[in-house]
Amino acid sequence: MRRITRHLLSLSSANAAELLGKTKQARRATLAVSVAIALSGCMSAFDDVRAPPPIPTKLIAAMAKNGSKPESPVLVRIFKQESELEIWKQNKSGQYALLKTYPMCRWSGKLGPKTKSGDRQAPEGFYHVSARMLNPKSQYYLSFNLGYPNRLESALGYTGEALMVHGACSSSGCYALTDQGVGEIYPVVQRALAGGQGQFQVQAYPFRMTATNMAKHSSDPNFDFWKNIKQGYDIFEATKRQPKVSVCGGRYVFNTEFADGEPTDPLAACPAATTAPDAGLMARLQTEDAKIAGLVANQTPAPVNAYVDGGMHPSFRALLEKNGAEKLAAKISATKYPISRPDAALADPYAGL
């Protein structure tokens, strides 16, 4: 700015005014681009590339106790209503063991999948994250892109971009874990990718998909979609192995091999399968369906809670209520990034569900 000022002094008044006007226009254009990026997702970045922090020694010790190593494959599960994110590590048997559950500071939107840009919805479904989707220079400290829209969502015409898991406590469609939280998660997933895991799976759910929770939401327009993703949830719960995810017939299909390889059209009917369904898993899925049907038949319809905007883990809500938004932002973000819609976070539309 000083160089611009000195240059202006050396110009005629007319030329100076013209240059100053162009400078203001450039600033306005830059601001407009920044606003557009912010509205489309959570991908704004700083110029500096931060070296990720090391994996905490407590987490390395927990990995060893579970029979895994820092290089072992990782899997992530996200639960909106509970505002929790889980990190799982694969052990020597090939099964996944829970490493740690992180309270989520903020997510936006409501229960249900993201379908269009600007709806503030945090996505639900199955995503696969590769090394190129890690962002070490996020304005939200560190982040990784979920890869929304995935193949199924793209085929369904869903729009949006830059949906991330990141730091701070602000969301316009992302999952915010605080700088401290993502500072632990980021090096864990990065180390797994560097160790040979081509991509790790993220399973994003509206809530913990028990039969009881499903029955409570049986009147929701997204119920059929949730029944579909619950199949992947149940497979993982039963086997502690990552489900193979395919897409055809407009839905997710799990642990299935097809005669001509993976289906290429997510909306076309599923081709013939070459693998017989696992009898034990099928029995579990049928049992869960029967439980849901029984609970729905015998329950009084629950009132629909008023929609506010997203959710916040009770531990952070207590801090927000006690200290206010500014102090909480300073506590959990190095840049003191503002808490998004703090009044909505305090309202907790999912209390009692």
mmCIF file of C-alpha atoms in Angstrom:
data_model
loop_
_atom_site.group_PDB
_atom_site.id
_atom_site.type_symbol
_atom_site.label_atom_id
_atom_site.label_comp_id
_atom_site.label_asym_id
_atom_site.label_seq_id
_atom_site.Cartn_x
_atom_site.Cartn_y
_atom_site.Cartn_z
ATOM 1 C CA MET A 1 0.000 0.000 0.000
ATOM 2 C CA ARG A 2 2.895 2.408 0.764
ATOM 3 C CA ARG A 3 4.328 1.773 -2.722
ATOM 4 C CA ILE A 4 0.934 2.542 -4.250
ATOM 5 C CA THR A 5 0.688 5.769 -2.227
ATOM 6 C CA ARG A 6 4.167 6.949 -3.325
ATOM 7 C CA HIS A 7 3.314 6.105 -6.926
ATOM 8 C CA LEU A 8 0.052 8.059 -6.696
ATOM 9 C CA LEU A 9 1.927 11.141 -5.479
ATOM 10 C CA SER A 10 4.084 11.070 -8.608
ATOM 11 C CA LEU A 11 1.106 11.013 -10.963
ATOM 12 C CA SER A 12 -1.241 13.695 -12.181
ATOM 13 C CA SER A 13 -4.485 13.946 -10.220
ATOM 14 C CA ALA A 14 -6.471 12.390 -13.072
ATOM 15 C CA ASN A 15 -4.110 9.469 -13.498
ATOM 16 C CA ALA A 16 -3.927 8.982 -9.743
ATOM 17 C CA ALA A 17 -7.693 8.837 -9.451
ATOM 18 C CA GLU A 18 -7.863 6.291 -12.277
ATOM 19 C CA LEU A 19 -5.224 4.042 -10.681
ATOM 20 C CA LEU A 20 -6.837 4.314 -7.243
ATOM 21 C CA GLY A 21 -10.162 3.342 -8.760
ATOM 22 C CA LYS A 22 -8.634 0.265 -10.390
ATOM 23 C CA THR A 23 -7.013 -0.679 -7.072
ATOM 24 C CA LYS A 24 -10.374 -0.465 -5.288
ATOM 25 C CA GLN A 25 -11.992 -2.531 -8.048
ATOM 26 C CA ALA A 26 -9.324 -5.221 -7.652
ATOM 27 C CA ARG A 27 -9.918 -5.322 -3.909
ATOM 28 C CA ARG A 28 -13.663 -5.616 -4.418
ATOM 29 C CA ALA A 29 -13.114 -8.431 -6.921
ATOM 30 C CA THR A 30 -10.841 -10.251 -4.478
ATOM 31 C CA LEU A 31 -13.433 -9.846 -1.722
ATOM 32 C CA ALA A 32 -16.174 -11.169 -4.019
ATOM 33 C CA VAL A 33 -14.111 -14.267 -4.827
ATOM 34 C CA SER A 34 -13.456 -14.830 -1.114
ATOM 35 C CA VAL A 35 -17.165 -14.558 -0.322
ATOM 36 C CA ALA A 36 -18.051 -16.957 -3.157
ATOM 37 C CA ILE A 37 -15.562 -19.510 -1.847
ATOM 38 C CA ALA A 38 -16.935 -19.157 1.675
ATOM 39 C CA LEU A 39 -20.497 -19.723 0.489
ATOM 40 C CA SER A 40 -19.598 -22.753 -1.622
ATOM 41 C CA GLY A 41 -17.892 -24.618 1.182
ATOM 42 C CA CYS A 42 -14.972 -24.384 3.590
ATOM 43 C CA MET A 43 -11.933 -24.379 1.334
ATOM 44 C CA SER A 44 -10.349 -20.932 1.759
ATOM 45 C CA ALA A 45 -6.621 -21.206 2.372
ATOM 46 C CA PHE A 46 -3.668 -19.259 3.713
ATOM 47 C CA ASP A 47 -0.426 -19.007 1.777
ATOM 48 C CA ASP A 48 1.690 -20.720 4.400
ATOM 49 C CA VAL A 49 1.923 -24.508 4.371
ATOM 50 C CA ARG A 50 1.984 -25.768 7.925
ATOM 51 C CA ALA A 51 3.847 -28.902 8.872
ATOM 52 C CA PRO A 52 1.232 -31.105 10.532
ATOM 53 C CA PRO A 53 1.726 -31.691 14.232
ATOM 54 C CA PRO A 54 3.024 -35.102 15.318
ATOM 55 C CA ILE A 55 0.631 -37.826 16.379
ATOM 56 C CA PRO A 56 0.230 -37.489 20.173
ATOM 57 C CA THR A 57 2.113 -40.112 22.145
ATOM 58 C CA LYS A 58 -1.123 -41.158 23.867
ATOM 59 C CA LEU A 59 -2.649 -42.038 20.488
ATOM 60 C CA ILE A 60 0.433 -44.006 19.435
ATOM 61 C CA ALA A 61 0.216 -45.931 22.718
ATOM 62 C CA ALA A 62 -3.499 -46.567 22.110
ATOM 63 C CA MET A 63 -2.699 -47.867 18.617
ATOM 64 C CA ALA A 64 -0.145 -50.290 20.024
ATOM 65 C CA LYS A 65 -2.658 -51.488 22.607
ATOM 66 C CA ASN A 66 -5.186 -52.182 19.811
ATOM 67 C CA GLY A 67 -2.603 -54.026 17.705
ATOM 68 C CA SER A 68 -2.092 -51.321 15.083
ATOM 69 C CA LYS A 69 0.642 -48.870 14.079
ATOM 70 C CA PRO A 70 0.690 -45.258 12.858
ATOM 71 C CA GLU A 71 1.000 -46.579 9.277
ATOM 72 C CA SER A 72 -2.002 -48.918 9.633
ATOM 73 C CA PRO A 73 -5.147 -48.096 7.611
ATOM 74 C CA VAL A 74 -7.645 -45.698 9.152
ATOM 75 C CA LEU A 75 -11.438 -45.287 8.914
ATOM 76 C CA VAL A 76 -13.610 -42.351 10.032
ATOM 77 C CA ARG A 77 -17.236 -42.336 11.179
ATOM 78 C CA ILE A 78 -19.257 -39.128 11.727
ATOM 79 C CA PHE A 79 -22.548 -38.802 13.610
ATOM 80 C CA LYS A 80 -24.459 -35.538 13.257
ATOM 81 C CA GLN A 81 -27.067 -35.740 16.004
ATOM 82 C CA GLU A 82 -24.502 -36.818 18.601
ATOM 83 C CA SER A 83 -21.921 -34.342 17.178
ATOM 84 C CA GLU A 84 -19.158 -36.943 17.334
ATOM 85 C CA LEU A 85 -16.399 -38.148 15.005
ATOM 86 C CA GLU A 86 -14.685 -41.515 15.468
ATOM 87 C CA ILE A 87 -11.219 -42.565 14.313
ATOM 88 C CA TRP A 88 -10.697 -46.309 13.795
ATOM 89 C CA LYS A 89 -7.397 -48.077 13.064
ATOM 90 C CA GLN A 90 -6.937 -51.477 11.436
ATOM 91 C CA ASN A 91 -5.194 -54.097 13.578
ATOM 92 C CA LYS A 92 -3.199 -57.209 12.653
ATOM 93 C CA SER A 93 -6.353 -59.275 12.147
ATOM 94 C CA GLY A 94 -7.627 -56.880 9.487
ATOM 95 C CA GLN A 95 -10.436 -55.627 11.718
ATOM 96 C CA TYR A 96 -10.792 -52.028 12.826
ATOM 97 C CA ALA A 97 -10.570 -50.983 16.473
ATOM 98 C CA LEU A 98 -11.839 -47.668 17.815
ATOM 99 C CA LEU A 99 -8.924 -45.346 18.494
ATOM 100 C CA LYS A 100 -10.702 -42.224 19.773
ATOM 101 C CA THR A 101 -14.034 -40.399 19.680
ATOM 102 C CA TYR A 102 -13.865 -36.626 19.179
ATOM 103 C CA PRO A 103 -16.611 -34.189 20.178
ATOM 104 C CA MET A 104 -17.631 -32.047 17.221
ATOM 105 C CA CYS A 105 -17.736 -28.322 17.856
ATOM 106 C CA ARG A 106 -20.022 -27.358 14.972
ATOM 107 C CA TRP A 107 -21.838 -28.697 11.942
ATOM 108 C CA SER A 108 -24.541 -26.905 9.972
ATOM 109 C CA GLY A 109 -27.832 -27.698 8.294
ATOM 110 C CA LYS A 110 -30.106 -30.418 9.619
ATOM 111 C CA LEU A 111 -30.358 -34.204 9.593
ATOM 112 C CA GLY A 112 -30.401 -35.477 6.022
ATOM 113 C CA PRO A 113 -28.121 -35.538 2.966
ATOM 114 C CA LYS A 114 -26.732 -32.490 1.221
ATOM 115 C CA THR A 115 -28.416 -31.927 -2.155
ATOM 116 C CA LYS A 116 -27.483 -28.459 -3.415
ATOM 117 C CA SER A 117 -25.012 -25.622 -3.059
ATOM 118 C CA GLY A 118 -25.951 -23.100 -0.409
ATOM 119 C CA ASP A 119 -28.257 -25.362 1.609
ATOM 120 C CA ARG A 120 -25.767 -25.350 4.535
ATOM 121 C CA GLN A 121 -26.174 -29.116 4.752
ATOM 122 C CA ALA A 122 -23.268 -31.215 5.995
ATOM 123 C CA PRO A 123 -23.207 -34.340 3.784
ATOM 124 C CA GLU A 124 -24.254 -37.876 4.690
ATOM 125 C CA GLY A 125 -23.078 -41.014 2.916
ATOM 126 C CA PHE A 126 -19.875 -42.855 2.064
ATOM 127 C CA TYR A 127 -16.768 -40.982 0.969
ATOM 128 C CA HIS A 128 -13.160 -41.899 0.185
ATOM 129 C CA VAL A 129 -10.318 -39.486 0.929
ATOM 130 C CA SER A 130 -6.915 -39.612 -0.779
ATOM 131 C CA ALA A 131 -3.708 -37.715 0.019
ATOM 132 C CA ARG A 132 -4.428 -35.013 -2.557
ATOM 133 C CA MET A 133 -7.585 -34.114 -0.595
ATOM 134 C CA LEU A 134 -5.624 -33.095 2.501
ATOM 135 C CA ASN A 135 -5.221 -29.342 2.967
ATOM 136 C CA PRO A 136 -2.309 -28.265 5.198
ATOM 137 C CA LYS A 137 -2.959 -24.546 4.620
ATOM 138 C CA SER A 138 -6.625 -24.243 5.496
ATOM 139 C CA GLN A 139 -7.869 -21.039 7.094
ATOM 140 C CA TYR A 140 -9.481 -23.447 9.567
ATOM 141 C CA TYR A 141 -6.005 -24.666 10.634
ATOM 142 C CA LEU A 142 -5.909 -28.100 8.901
ATOM 143 C CA SER A 143 -8.551 -29.892 6.859
ATOM 144 C CA PHE A 144 -9.399 -32.691 4.473
ATOM 145 C CA ASN A 145 -11.999 -32.706 1.730
ATOM 146 C CA LEU A 146 -14.719 -35.369 1.956
ATOM 147 C CA GLY A 147 -15.076 -35.556 -1.824
ATOM 148 C CA TYR A 148 -18.711 -34.449 -1.977
ATOM 149 C CA PRO A 149 -20.465 -35.013 -4.302
ATOM 150 C CA ASN A 150 -19.487 -38.662 -4.648
ATOM 151 C CA ARG A 151 -20.458 -40.741 -7.706
ATOM 152 C CA LEU A 152 -23.983 -41.431 -6.496
ATOM 153 C CA GLU A 153 -24.621 -37.830 -5.464
ATOM 154 C CA SER A 154 -23.286 -36.498 -8.777
ATOM 155 C CA ALA A 155 -25.588 -38.868 -10.698
ATOM 156 C CA LEU A 156 -28.541 -37.666 -8.627
ATOM 157 C CA GLY A 157 -27.751 -34.075 -9.587
ATOM 158 C CA TYR A 158 -26.601 -32.957 -6.148
ATOM 159 C CA THR A 159 -24.367 -29.873 -6.152
ATOM 160 C CA GLY A 160 -21.789 -28.363 -3.831
ATOM 161 C CA GLU A 161 -18.051 -28.430 -3.267
ATOM 162 C CA ALA A 162 -15.314 -28.070 -0.677
ATOM 163 C CA LEU A 163 -17.117 -29.922 2.111
ATOM 164 C CA MET A 164 -14.432 -30.492 4.706
ATOM 165 C CA VAL A 165 -13.489 -31.810 8.110
ATOM 166 C CA HIS A 166 -11.511 -28.938 9.627
ATOM 167 C CA GLY A 167 -10.590 -26.941 12.721
ATOM 168 C CA ALA A 168 -12.205 -23.945 14.437
ATOM 169 C CA CYS A 169 -15.934 -24.015 15.274
ATOM 170 C CA SER A 170 -17.591 -22.624 12.156
ATOM 171 C CA SER A 171 -19.575 -24.476 9.506
ATOM 172 C CA SER A 172 -21.420 -23.782 6.277
ATOM 173 C CA GLY A 173 -21.741 -27.442 5.324
ATOM 174 C CA CYS A 174 -18.557 -28.762 6.947
ATOM 175 C CA TYR A 175 -17.638 -30.621 10.125
ATOM 176 C CA ALA A 176 -15.649 -28.402 12.525
ATOM 177 C CA LEU A 177 -13.574 -30.216 15.162
ATOM 178 C CA THR A 178 -11.607 -27.291 16.747
ATOM 179 C CA ASP A 179 -7.923 -26.729 16.013
ATOM 180 C CA GLN A 180 -6.989 -29.131 18.781
ATOM 181 C CA GLY A 181 -9.246 -31.899 17.495
ATOM 182 C CA VAL A 182 -8.261 -31.707 13.844
ATOM 183 C CA GLY A 183 -4.653 -31.277 14.979
ATOM 184 C CA GLU A 184 -4.833 -34.883 16.221
ATOM 185 C CA ILE A 185 -6.971 -36.292 13.433
ATOM 186 C CA TYR A 186 -5.001 -34.835 10.521
ATOM 187 C CA PRO A 187 -1.612 -36.457 11.290
ATOM 188 C CA VAL A 188 -3.313 -39.808 11.980
ATOM 189 C CA VAL A 189 -4.979 -39.933 8.546
ATOM 190 C CA GLN A 190 -1.932 -38.445 6.805
ATOM 191 C CA ARG A 191 0.368 -41.073 8.289
ATOM 192 C CA ALA A 192 -1.975 -43.874 7.179
ATOM 193 C CA LEU A 193 -2.060 -42.512 3.618
ATOM 194 C CA ALA A 194 1.720 -42.106 3.583
ATOM 195 C CA GLY A 195 2.010 -45.683 4.854
ATOM 196 C CA GLY A 196 0.327 -47.127 1.770
ATOM 197 C CA GLN A 197 -3.420 -46.739 2.261
ATOM 198 C CA GLY A 198 -4.519 -45.297 -1.071
ATOM 199 C CA GLN A 199 -7.630 -43.697 0.412
ATOM 200 C CA PHE A 200 -9.529 -43.937 3.656
ATOM 201 C CA GLN A 201 -13.266 -44.321 4.032
ATOM 202 C CA VAL A 202 -15.477 -41.761 5.769
ATOM 203 C CA GLN A 203 -18.945 -42.873 6.811
ATOM 204 C CA ALA A 204 -21.163 -39.868 7.599
ATOM 205 C CA TYR A 205 -24.458 -40.617 9.349
ATOM 206 C CA PRO A 206 -27.364 -38.524 10.680
ATOM 207 C CA PHE A 207 -27.167 -40.347 14.047
ATOM 208 C CA ARG A 208 -26.026 -43.643 15.515
ATOM 209 C CA MET A 209 -28.152 -45.940 13.418
ATOM 210 C CA THR A 210 -29.670 -48.191 16.033
ATOM 211 C CA ALA A 211 -33.150 -49.596 15.508
ATOM 212 C CA THR A 212 -34.416 -47.280 18.253
ATOM 213 C CA ASN A 213 -33.030 -44.162 16.592
ATOM 214 C CA MET A 214 -34.305 -45.264 13.188
ATOM 215 C CA ALA A 215 -37.805 -45.765 14.581
ATOM 216 C CA LYS A 216 -37.757 -42.275 16.103
ATOM 217 C CA HIS A 217 -37.132 -40.848 12.643
ATOM 218 C CA SER A 218 -39.424 -43.182 10.679
ATOM 219 C CA SER A 219 -41.643 -40.295 9.501
ATOM 220 C CA ASP A 220 -38.700 -38.330 8.100
ATOM 221 C CA PRO A 221 -38.626 -37.919 4.283
ATOM 222 C CA ASN A 222 -35.049 -39.259 4.339
ATOM 223 C CA PHE A 223 -36.013 -42.540 6.026
ATOM 224 C CA ASP A 224 -35.533 -44.732 2.931
ATOM 225 C CA PHE A 225 -32.103 -43.200 2.300
ATOM 226 C CA TRP A 226 -31.165 -43.807 5.930
ATOM 227 C CA LYS A 227 -32.294 -47.443 5.667
ATOM 228 C CA ASN A 228 -29.887 -47.791 2.750
ATOM 229 C CA ILE A 229 -26.837 -46.329 4.527
ATOM 230 C CA LYS A 230 -27.743 -48.247 7.683
ATOM 231 C CA GLN A 231 -26.818 -51.424 5.785
ATOM 232 C CA GLY A 232 -23.221 -50.186 5.602
ATOM 233 C CA TYR A 233 -23.398 -49.172 9.258
ATOM 234 C CA ASP A 234 -24.635 -52.623 10.299
ATOM 235 C CA ILE A 235 -21.992 -54.423 8.236
ATOM 236 C CA PHE A 236 -19.233 -52.463 9.920
ATOM 237 C CA GLU A 237 -20.789 -52.938 13.362
ATOM 238 C CA ALA A 238 -20.980 -56.705 12.817
ATOM 239 C CA THR A 239 -17.594 -57.314 11.188
ATOM 240 C CA LYS A 240 -15.412 -54.316 12.143
ATOM 241 C CA ARG A 241 -14.194 -54.455 8.543
ATOM 242 C CA GLN A 242 -14.518 -51.687 5.985
ATOM 243 C CA PRO A 243 -17.500 -52.383 3.725
ATOM 244 C CA LYS A 244 -16.916 -52.354 -0.018
ATOM 245 C CA VAL A 245 -19.159 -49.633 -1.420
ATOM 246 C CA SER A 246 -20.675 -49.768 -4.914
ATOM 247 C CA VAL A 247 -23.410 -47.602 -6.420
ATOM 248 C CA CYS A 248 -26.199 -48.762 -8.742
ATOM 249 C CA GLY A 249 -29.963 -48.626 -8.847
ATOM 250 C CA GLY A 250 -29.769 -45.142 -7.309
ATOM 251 C CA ARG A 251 -28.432 -46.442 -4.007
ATOM 252 C CA TYR A 252 -25.384 -47.744 -2.186
ATOM 253 C CA VAL A 253 -24.688 -51.480 -2.504
ATOM 254 C CA PHE A 254 -22.316 -53.151 -0.073
ATOM 255 C CA ASN A 255 -19.863 -56.055 -0.222
ATOM 256 C CA THR A 256 -20.958 -57.131 -3.692
ATOM 257 C CA GLU A 257 -18.911 -58.279 -6.685
ATOM 258 C CA PHE A 258 -20.441 -57.957 -10.151
ATOM 259 C CA ALA A 259 -19.960 -60.124 -13.238
ATOM 260 C CA ASP A 260 -18.693 -57.289 -15.446
ATOM 261 C CA GLY A 261 -16.879 -55.311 -12.795
ATOM 262 C CA GLU A 262 -18.084 -52.264 -10.904
ATOM 263 C CA PRO A 263 -21.321 -50.691 -12.199
ATOM 264 C CA THR A 264 -20.593 -47.603 -14.292
ATOM 265 C CA ASP A 265 -24.036 -45.992 -14.140
ATOM 266 C CA PRO A 266 -25.114 -45.229 -10.539
ATOM 267 C CA LEU A 267 -28.755 -44.864 -11.597
ATOM 268 C CA ALA A 268 -29.074 -47.963 -13.798
ATOM 269 C CA ALA A 269 -30.320 -51.259 -12.413
ATOM 270 C CA CYS A 270 -27.634 -53.233 -10.633
ATOM 271 C CA PRO A 271 -25.991 -55.885 -12.848
ATOM 272 C CA ALA A 272 -25.860 -59.539 -11.874
ATOM 273 C CA ALA A 273 -23.821 -60.231 -8.777
ATOM 274 C CA THR A 274 -21.209 -62.975 -8.630
ATOM 275 C CA THR A 275 -21.046 -63.166 -4.841
ATOM 276 C CA ALA A 276 -23.670 -64.762 -2.646
ATOM 277 C CA PRO A 277 -24.791 -62.579 0.278
ATOM 278 C CA ASP A 278 -23.204 -63.482 3.606
ATOM 279 C CA ALA A 279 -25.876 -65.451 5.474
ATOM 280 C CA GLY A 280 -24.894 -64.074 8.871
ATOM 281 C CA LEU A 281 -24.945 -60.482 7.702
ATOM 282 C CA MET A 282 -28.244 -60.948 5.904
ATOM 283 C CA ALA A 283 -29.755 -62.359 9.083
ATOM 284 C CA ARG A 284 -28.495 -59.329 11.035
ATOM 285 C CA LEU A 285 -29.946 -56.889 8.515
ATOM 286 C CA GLN A 286 -33.287 -58.687 8.558
ATOM 287 C CA THR A 287 -33.309 -58.680 12.364
ATOM 288 C CA GLU A 288 -32.646 -54.928 12.400
ATOM 289 C CA ASP A 289 -35.472 -54.332 9.913
ATOM 290 C CA ALA A 290 -37.838 -56.361 12.092
ATOM 291 C CA LYS A 291 -36.805 -54.395 15.192
ATOM 292 C CA ILE A 292 -37.471 -51.099 13.432
ATOM 293 C CA ALA A 293 -40.865 -52.258 12.170
ATOM 294 C CA GLY A 294 -41.851 -53.429 15.652
ATOM 295 C CA LEU A 295 -40.767 -50.179 17.302
ATOM 296 C CA VAL A 296 -42.554 -48.065 14.706
ATOM 297 C CA ALA A 297 -45.775 -50.033 15.125
ATOM 298 C CA ASN A 298 -45.798 -49.583 18.906
ATOM 299 C CA GLN A 299 -44.570 -46.029 19.348
ATOM 300 C CA THR A 300 -46.371 -42.718 19.531
ATOM 301 C CA PRO A 301 -45.170 -40.462 16.708
ATOM 302 C CA ALA A 302 -42.538 -38.116 18.100
ATOM 303 C CA PRO A 303 -43.028 -34.391 17.566
ATOM 304 C CA VAL A 304 -40.766 -32.866 14.952
ATOM 305 C CA ASN A 305 -38.309 -30.503 16.617
ATOM 306 C CA ALA A 306 -38.042 -27.005 15.230
ATOM 307 C CA TYR A 307 -35.158 -26.643 12.810
ATOM 308 C CA VAL A 308 -32.561 -24.067 13.829
ATOM 309 C CA ASP A 309 -29.154 -24.787 12.306
ATOM 310 C CA GLY A 310 -26.997 -27.823 12.809
ATOM 311 C CA GLY A 311 -25.560 -28.984 16.074
ATOM 312 C CA MET A 312 -22.775 -28.729 18.633
ATOM 313 C CA HIS A 313 -21.485 -31.296 21.123
ATOM 314 C CA PRO A 314 -22.862 -30.737 24.657
ATOM 315 C CA SER A 315 -19.343 -30.167 26.025
ATOM 316 C CA PHE A 316 -18.847 -27.189 23.700
ATOM 317 C CA ARG A 317 -22.403 -25.969 24.198
ATOM 318 C CA ALA A 318 -21.742 -25.751 27.931
ATOM 319 C CA LEU A 319 -18.593 -23.698 27.274
ATOM 320 C CA LEU A 320 -20.472 -21.466 24.836
ATOM 321 C CA GLU A 321 -23.232 -20.854 27.349
ATOM 322 C CA LYS A 322 -20.751 -20.146 30.163
ATOM 323 C CA ASN A 323 -18.131 -18.054 28.361
ATOM 324 C CA GLY A 324 -19.791 -16.655 25.240
ATOM 325 C CA ALA A 325 -18.881 -16.999 21.577
ATOM 326 C CA GLU A 326 -15.764 -14.806 21.541
ATOM 327 C CA LYS A 327 -14.048 -16.564 24.439
ATOM 328 C CA LEU A 328 -14.895 -20.005 23.063
ATOM 329 C CA ALA A 329 -13.515 -19.037 19.635
ATOM 330 C CA ALA A 330 -10.281 -17.855 21.268
ATOM 331 C CA LYS A 331 -10.014 -21.086 23.239
ATOM 332 C CA ILE A 332 -10.407 -23.520 20.339
ATOM 333 C CA SER A 333 -8.974 -21.620 17.341
ATOM 334 C CA ALA A 334 -5.530 -20.058 16.973
ATOM 335 C CA THR A 335 -7.041 -17.458 14.624
ATOM 336 C CA LYS A 336 -10.056 -16.941 16.936
ATOM 337 C CA TYR A 337 -12.272 -17.820 13.989
ATOM 338 C CA PRO A 338 -15.849 -16.822 14.949
ATOM 339 C CA ILE A 339 -18.354 -19.468 16.063
ATOM 340 C CA SER A 340 -20.961 -19.876 13.327
ATOM 341 C CA ARG A 341 -24.502 -18.946 14.384
ATOM 342 C CA PRO A 342 -23.896 -19.284 18.152
ATOM 343 C CA ASP A 343 -27.559 -18.681 19.024
ATOM 344 C CA ALA A 344 -28.556 -21.667 16.892
ATOM 345 C CA ALA A 345 -25.832 -23.776 18.520
ATOM 346 C CA LEU A 346 -27.262 -22.983 21.955
ATOM 347 C CA ALA A 347 -30.785 -23.933 20.882
ATOM 348 C CA ASP A 348 -29.977 -27.658 20.391
ATOM 349 C CA PRO A 349 -32.940 -28.801 18.254
ATOM 350 C CA TYR A 350 -32.020 -32.452 18.890
ATOM 351 C CA ALA A 351 -32.359 -32.370 22.671
ATOM 352 C CA GLY A 352 -34.549 -35.218 23.881
ATOM 353 C CA LEU A 353 -34.370 -37.258 20.675
#
